[in-house]
PDB file of C-alpha atoms in Angstrom:
ATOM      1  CA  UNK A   1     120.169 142.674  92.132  1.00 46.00           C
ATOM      2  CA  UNK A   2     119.010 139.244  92.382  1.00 50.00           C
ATOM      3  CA  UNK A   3     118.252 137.725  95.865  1.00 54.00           C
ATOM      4  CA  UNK A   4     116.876 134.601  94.615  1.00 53.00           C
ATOM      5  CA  UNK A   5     119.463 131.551  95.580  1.00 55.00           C
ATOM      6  CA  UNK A   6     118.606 129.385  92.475  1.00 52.00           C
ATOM      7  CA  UNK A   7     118.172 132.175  89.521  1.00 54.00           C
ATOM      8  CA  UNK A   8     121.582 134.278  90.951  1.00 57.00           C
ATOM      9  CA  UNK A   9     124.081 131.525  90.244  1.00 56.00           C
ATOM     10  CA  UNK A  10     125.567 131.823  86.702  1.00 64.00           C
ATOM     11  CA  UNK A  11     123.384 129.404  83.818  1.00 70.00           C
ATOM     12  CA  UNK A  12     126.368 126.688  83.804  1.00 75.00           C
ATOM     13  CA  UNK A  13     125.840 126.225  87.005  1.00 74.00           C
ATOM     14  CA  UNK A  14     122.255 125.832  87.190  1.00 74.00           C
ATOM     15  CA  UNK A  15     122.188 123.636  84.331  1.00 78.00           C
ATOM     16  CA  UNK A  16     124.710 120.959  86.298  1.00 77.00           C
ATOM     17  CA  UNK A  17     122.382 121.028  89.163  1.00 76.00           C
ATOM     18  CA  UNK A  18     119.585 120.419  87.242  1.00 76.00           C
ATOM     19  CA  UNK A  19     121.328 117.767  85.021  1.00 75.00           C
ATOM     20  CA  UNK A  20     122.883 115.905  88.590  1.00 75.00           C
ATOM     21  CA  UNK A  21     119.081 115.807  90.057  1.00 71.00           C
ATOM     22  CA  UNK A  22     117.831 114.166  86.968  1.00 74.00           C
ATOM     23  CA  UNK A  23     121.210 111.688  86.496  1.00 68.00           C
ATOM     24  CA  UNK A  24     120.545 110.599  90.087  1.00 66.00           C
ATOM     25  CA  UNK A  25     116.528 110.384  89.789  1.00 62.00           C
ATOM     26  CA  UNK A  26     117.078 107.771  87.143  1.00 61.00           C
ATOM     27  CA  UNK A  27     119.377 105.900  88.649  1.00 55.00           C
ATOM     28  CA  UNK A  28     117.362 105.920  92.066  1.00 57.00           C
ATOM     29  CA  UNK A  29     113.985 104.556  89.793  1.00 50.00           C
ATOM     30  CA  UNK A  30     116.644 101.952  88.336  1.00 47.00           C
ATOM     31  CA  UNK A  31     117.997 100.603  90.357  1.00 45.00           C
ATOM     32  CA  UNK A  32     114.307  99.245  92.729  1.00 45.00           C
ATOM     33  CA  UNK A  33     113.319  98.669  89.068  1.00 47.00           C
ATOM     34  CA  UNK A  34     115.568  95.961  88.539  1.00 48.00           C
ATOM     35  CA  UNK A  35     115.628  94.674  92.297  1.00 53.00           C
ATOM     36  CA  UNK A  36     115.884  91.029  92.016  1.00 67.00           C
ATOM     37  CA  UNK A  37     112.482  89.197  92.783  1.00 72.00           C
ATOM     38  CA  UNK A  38     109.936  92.014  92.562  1.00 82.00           C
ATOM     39  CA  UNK A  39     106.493  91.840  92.204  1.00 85.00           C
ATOM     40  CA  UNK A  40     104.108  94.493  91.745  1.00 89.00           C
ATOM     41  CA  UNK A  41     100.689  93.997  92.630  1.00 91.00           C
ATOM     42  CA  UNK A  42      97.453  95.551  91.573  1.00 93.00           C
ATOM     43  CA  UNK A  43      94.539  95.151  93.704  1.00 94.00           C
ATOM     44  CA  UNK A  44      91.025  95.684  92.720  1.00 93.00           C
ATOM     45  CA  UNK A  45      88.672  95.759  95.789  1.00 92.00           C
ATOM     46  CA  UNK A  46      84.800  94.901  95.004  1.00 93.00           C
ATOM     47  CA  UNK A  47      82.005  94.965  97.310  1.00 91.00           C
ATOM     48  CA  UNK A  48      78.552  93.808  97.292  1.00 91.00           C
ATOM     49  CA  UNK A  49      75.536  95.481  99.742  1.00 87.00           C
ATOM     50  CA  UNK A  50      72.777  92.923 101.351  1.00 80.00           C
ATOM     51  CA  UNK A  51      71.409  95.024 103.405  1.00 73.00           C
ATOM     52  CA  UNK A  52      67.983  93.788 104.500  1.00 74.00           C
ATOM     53  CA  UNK A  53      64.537  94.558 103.859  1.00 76.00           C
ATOM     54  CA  UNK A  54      62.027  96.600 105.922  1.00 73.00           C
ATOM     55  CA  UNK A  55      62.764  98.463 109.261  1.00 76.00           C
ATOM     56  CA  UNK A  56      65.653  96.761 110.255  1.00 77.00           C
ATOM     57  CA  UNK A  57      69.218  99.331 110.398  1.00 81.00           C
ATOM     58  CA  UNK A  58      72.021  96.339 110.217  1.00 82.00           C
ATOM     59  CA  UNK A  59      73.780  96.642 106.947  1.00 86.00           C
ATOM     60  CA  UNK A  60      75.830  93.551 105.522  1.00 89.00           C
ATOM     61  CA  UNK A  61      78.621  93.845 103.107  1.00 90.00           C
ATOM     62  CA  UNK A  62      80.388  91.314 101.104  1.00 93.00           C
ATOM     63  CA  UNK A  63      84.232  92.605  99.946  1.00 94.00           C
ATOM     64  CA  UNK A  64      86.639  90.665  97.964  1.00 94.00           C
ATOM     65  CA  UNK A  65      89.449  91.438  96.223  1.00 95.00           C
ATOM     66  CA  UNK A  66      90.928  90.930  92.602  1.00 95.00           C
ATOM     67  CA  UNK A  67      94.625  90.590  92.702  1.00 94.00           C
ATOM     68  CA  UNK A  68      96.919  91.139  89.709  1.00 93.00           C
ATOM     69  CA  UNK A  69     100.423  89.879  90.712  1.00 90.00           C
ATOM     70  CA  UNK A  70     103.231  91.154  87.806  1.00 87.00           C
ATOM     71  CA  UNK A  71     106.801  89.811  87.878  1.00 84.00           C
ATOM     72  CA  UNK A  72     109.190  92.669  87.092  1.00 75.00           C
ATOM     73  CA  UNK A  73     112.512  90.566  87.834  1.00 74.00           C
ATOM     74  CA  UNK A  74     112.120  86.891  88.919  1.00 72.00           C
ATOM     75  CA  UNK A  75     115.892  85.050  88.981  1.00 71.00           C
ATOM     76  CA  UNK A  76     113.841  81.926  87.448  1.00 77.00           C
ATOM     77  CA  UNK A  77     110.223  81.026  87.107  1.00 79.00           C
ATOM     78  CA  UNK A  78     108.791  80.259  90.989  1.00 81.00           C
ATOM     79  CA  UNK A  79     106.003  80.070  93.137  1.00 87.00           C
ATOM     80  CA  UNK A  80     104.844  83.482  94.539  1.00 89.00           C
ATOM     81  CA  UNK A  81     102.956  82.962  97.579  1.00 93.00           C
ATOM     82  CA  UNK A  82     100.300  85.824  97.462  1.00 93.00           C
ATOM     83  CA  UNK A  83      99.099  86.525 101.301  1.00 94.00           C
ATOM     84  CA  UNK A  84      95.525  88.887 101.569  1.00 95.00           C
ATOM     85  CA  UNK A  85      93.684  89.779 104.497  1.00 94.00           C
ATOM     86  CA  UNK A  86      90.655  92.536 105.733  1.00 95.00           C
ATOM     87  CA  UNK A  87      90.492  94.262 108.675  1.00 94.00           C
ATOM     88  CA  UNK A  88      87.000  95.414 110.223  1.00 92.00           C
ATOM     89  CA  UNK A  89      86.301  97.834 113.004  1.00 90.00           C
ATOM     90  CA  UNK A  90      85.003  95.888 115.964  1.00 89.00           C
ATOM     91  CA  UNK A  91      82.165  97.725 116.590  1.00 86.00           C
ATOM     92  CA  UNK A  92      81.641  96.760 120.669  1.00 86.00           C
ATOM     93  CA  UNK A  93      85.135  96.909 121.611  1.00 88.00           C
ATOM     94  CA  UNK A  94      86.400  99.807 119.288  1.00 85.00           C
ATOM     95  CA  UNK A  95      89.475  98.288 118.033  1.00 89.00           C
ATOM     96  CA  UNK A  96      90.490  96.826 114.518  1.00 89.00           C
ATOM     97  CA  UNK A  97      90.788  93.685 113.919  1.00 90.00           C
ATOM     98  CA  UNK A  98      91.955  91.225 111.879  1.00 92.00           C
ATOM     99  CA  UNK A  99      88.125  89.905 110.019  1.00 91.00           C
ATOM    100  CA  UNK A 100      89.536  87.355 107.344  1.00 92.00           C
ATOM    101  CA  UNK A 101      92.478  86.169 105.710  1.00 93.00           C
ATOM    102  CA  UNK A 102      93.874  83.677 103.075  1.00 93.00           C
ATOM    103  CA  UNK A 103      96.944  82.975 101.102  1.00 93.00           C
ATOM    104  CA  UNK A 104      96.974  81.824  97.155  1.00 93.00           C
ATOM    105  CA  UNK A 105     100.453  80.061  95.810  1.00 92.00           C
ATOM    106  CA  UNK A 106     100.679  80.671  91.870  1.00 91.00           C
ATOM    107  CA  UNK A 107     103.579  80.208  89.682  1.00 89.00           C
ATOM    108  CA  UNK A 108     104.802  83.428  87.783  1.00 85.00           C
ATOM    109  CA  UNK A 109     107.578  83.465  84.908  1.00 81.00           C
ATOM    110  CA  UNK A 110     109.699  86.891  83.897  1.00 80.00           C
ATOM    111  CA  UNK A 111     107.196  88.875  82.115  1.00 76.00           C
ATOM    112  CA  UNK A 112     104.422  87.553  83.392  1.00 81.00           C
ATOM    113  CA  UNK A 113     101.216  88.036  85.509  1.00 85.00           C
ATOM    114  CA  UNK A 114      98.212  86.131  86.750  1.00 89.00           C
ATOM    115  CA  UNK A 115      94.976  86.866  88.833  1.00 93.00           C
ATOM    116  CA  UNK A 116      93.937  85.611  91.827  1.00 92.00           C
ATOM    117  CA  UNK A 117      89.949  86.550  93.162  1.00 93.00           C
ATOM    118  CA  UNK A 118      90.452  86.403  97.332  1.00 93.00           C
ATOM    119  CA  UNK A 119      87.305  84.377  99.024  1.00 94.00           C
ATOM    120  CA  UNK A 120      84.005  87.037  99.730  1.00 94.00           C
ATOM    121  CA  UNK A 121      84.272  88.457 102.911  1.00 94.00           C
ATOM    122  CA  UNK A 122      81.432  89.222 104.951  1.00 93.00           C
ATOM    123  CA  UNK A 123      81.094  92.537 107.352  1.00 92.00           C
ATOM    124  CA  UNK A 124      77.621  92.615 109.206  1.00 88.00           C
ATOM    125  CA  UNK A 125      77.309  95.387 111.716  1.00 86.00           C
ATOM    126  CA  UNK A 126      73.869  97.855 112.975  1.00 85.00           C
ATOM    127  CA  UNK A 127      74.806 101.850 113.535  1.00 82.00           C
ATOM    128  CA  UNK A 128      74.088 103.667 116.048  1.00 80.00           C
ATOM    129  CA  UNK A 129      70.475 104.257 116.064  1.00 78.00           C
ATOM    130  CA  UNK A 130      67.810 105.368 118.147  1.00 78.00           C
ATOM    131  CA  UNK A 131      64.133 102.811 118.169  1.00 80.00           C
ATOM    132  CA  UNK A 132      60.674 104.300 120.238  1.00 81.00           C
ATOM    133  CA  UNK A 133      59.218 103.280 122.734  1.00 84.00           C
ATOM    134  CA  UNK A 134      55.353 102.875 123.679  1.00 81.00           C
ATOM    135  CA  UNK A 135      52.929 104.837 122.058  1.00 83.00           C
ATOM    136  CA  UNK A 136      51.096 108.031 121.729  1.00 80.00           C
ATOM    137  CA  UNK A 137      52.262 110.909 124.403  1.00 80.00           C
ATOM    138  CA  UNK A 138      54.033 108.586 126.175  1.00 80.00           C
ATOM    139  CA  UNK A 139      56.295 107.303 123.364  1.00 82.00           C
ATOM    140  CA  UNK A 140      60.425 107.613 123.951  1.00 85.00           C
ATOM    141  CA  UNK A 141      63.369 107.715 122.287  1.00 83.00           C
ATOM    142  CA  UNK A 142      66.215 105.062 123.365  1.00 82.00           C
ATOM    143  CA  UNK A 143      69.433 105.001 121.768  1.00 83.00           C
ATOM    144  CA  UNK A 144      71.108 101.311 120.865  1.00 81.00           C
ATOM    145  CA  UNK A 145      74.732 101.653 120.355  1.00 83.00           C
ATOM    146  CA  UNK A 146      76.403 100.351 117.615  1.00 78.00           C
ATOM    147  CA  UNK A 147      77.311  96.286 117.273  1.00 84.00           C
ATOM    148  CA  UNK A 148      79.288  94.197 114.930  1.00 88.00           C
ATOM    149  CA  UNK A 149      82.084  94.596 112.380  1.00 90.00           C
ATOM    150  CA  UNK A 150      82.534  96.932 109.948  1.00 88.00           C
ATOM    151  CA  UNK A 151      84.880  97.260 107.161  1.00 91.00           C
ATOM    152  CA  UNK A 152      88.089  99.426 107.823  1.00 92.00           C
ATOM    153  CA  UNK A 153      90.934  98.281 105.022  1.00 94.00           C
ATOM    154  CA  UNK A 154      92.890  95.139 103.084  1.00 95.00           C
ATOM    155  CA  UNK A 155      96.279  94.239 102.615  1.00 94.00           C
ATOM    156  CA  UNK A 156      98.111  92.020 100.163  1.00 95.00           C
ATOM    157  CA  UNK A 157     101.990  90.474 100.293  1.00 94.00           C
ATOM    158  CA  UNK A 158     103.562  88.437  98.254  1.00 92.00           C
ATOM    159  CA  UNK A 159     106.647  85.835  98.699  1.00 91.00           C
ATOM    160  CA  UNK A 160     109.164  84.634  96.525  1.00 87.00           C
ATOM    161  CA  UNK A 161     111.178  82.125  98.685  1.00 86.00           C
ATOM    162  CA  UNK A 162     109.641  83.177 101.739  1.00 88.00           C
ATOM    163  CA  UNK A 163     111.100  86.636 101.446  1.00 90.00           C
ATOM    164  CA  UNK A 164     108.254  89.622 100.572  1.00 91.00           C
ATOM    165  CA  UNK A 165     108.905  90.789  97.088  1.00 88.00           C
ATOM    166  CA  UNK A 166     105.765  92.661  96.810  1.00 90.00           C
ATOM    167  CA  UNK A 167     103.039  94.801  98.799  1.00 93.00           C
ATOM    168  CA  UNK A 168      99.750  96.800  98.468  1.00 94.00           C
ATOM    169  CA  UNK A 169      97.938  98.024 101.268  1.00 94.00           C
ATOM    170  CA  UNK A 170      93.839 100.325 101.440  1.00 93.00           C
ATOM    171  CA  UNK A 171      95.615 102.606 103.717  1.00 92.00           C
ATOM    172  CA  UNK A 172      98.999 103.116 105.696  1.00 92.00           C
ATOM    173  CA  UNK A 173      97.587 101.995 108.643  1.00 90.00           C
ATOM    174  CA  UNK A 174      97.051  98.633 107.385  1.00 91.00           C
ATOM    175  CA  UNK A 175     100.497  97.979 107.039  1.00 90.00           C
ATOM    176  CA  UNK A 176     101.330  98.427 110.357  1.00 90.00           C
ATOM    177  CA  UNK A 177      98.861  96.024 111.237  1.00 88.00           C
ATOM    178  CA  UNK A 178     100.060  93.489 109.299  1.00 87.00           C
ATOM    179  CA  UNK A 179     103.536  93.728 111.059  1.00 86.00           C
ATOM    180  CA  UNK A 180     102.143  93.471 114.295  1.00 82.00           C
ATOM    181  CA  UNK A 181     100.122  90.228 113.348  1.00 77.00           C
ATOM    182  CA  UNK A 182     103.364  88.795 112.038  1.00 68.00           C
TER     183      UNK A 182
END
């Protein structure tokens, strides 16, 4: 005898299980398809390293990102306000904070996308290292904590009316964030 729940029930049944799953899985993925003023947004981060030359540990990073903003159903053509910021881990204080931030407007038809580059961003920030001192026998280790800001995540929004009609965030977190700075 059979104990298993699913492969016990006669094959009619199964099937109209099966069939009711998939029925309501489409019309689920339908129906946010064709939510009115939605806008789905690609983001592209880039980065950059300066670090400097010669004995010095502070590295310095330049991030931007490159924003592809697609209208999947816009009532009639508007201007999207597209909203981007990064968030850096302050170092000294050991909290994450907002680092930079800027907003784009562009005007988007049905069908439609554009691309908007954010501004470079700059994180500088030294590790935790340890640097000698004196010379010869005599010569010590001391440890110099870590300073600065260093990169952590990004976020993107976009408004259609003032209302969001589109997000992408680096990680969960982010989001969150974002909330709280609102």
């Amino acid at each position: 005898m059979d104990t298993n729940p699913v492969t016990s029930q006669p094959p009619r049944r199964r099937q109209r299980r099966i069939i009711t799953k998939i029925v309501s899985l489409l019309l689920i993925t339908a129906g946010t398809s064709l939510a009115d003023n939605s806008i789905k947004l690609e983001v592209a981060a880039k980065s950059q390293h300066d670090d400097p030359k010669g004995n010095n540990p502070q590295e310095v990073q330049k991030r931007w990102l490159e924003i592809s903003a697609t209208v999947f159903h816009l009532e009639k053509p508007a201007a999207v306000k597209v909203e981007w910021a990064f968030y850096g881990d302050n170092l000294d204080s050991g909290q994450i904070v907002k680092h930079a931030g800027g907003s784009d407007i562009v005007n988007l038809n049905q069908g439609k996308s554009a691309v908007i580059n954010s501004k470079p961003v700059s994180f500088a920030f030294t590790p935790r290292h340890s640097v000698r001192t004196g010379k010869g026998k005599r010569s010590r280790s001391r440890t110099v904590e870590a300073t600065g800001t260093r990169y952590h995540g990004w976020g993107v929004r976009a408004y259609v009316d003032g209302k969001l009609a589109g997000e992408a965030y680096s990680l969960p977190s982010i989001k969150k964030l974002i909330e709280n700075d609102d």
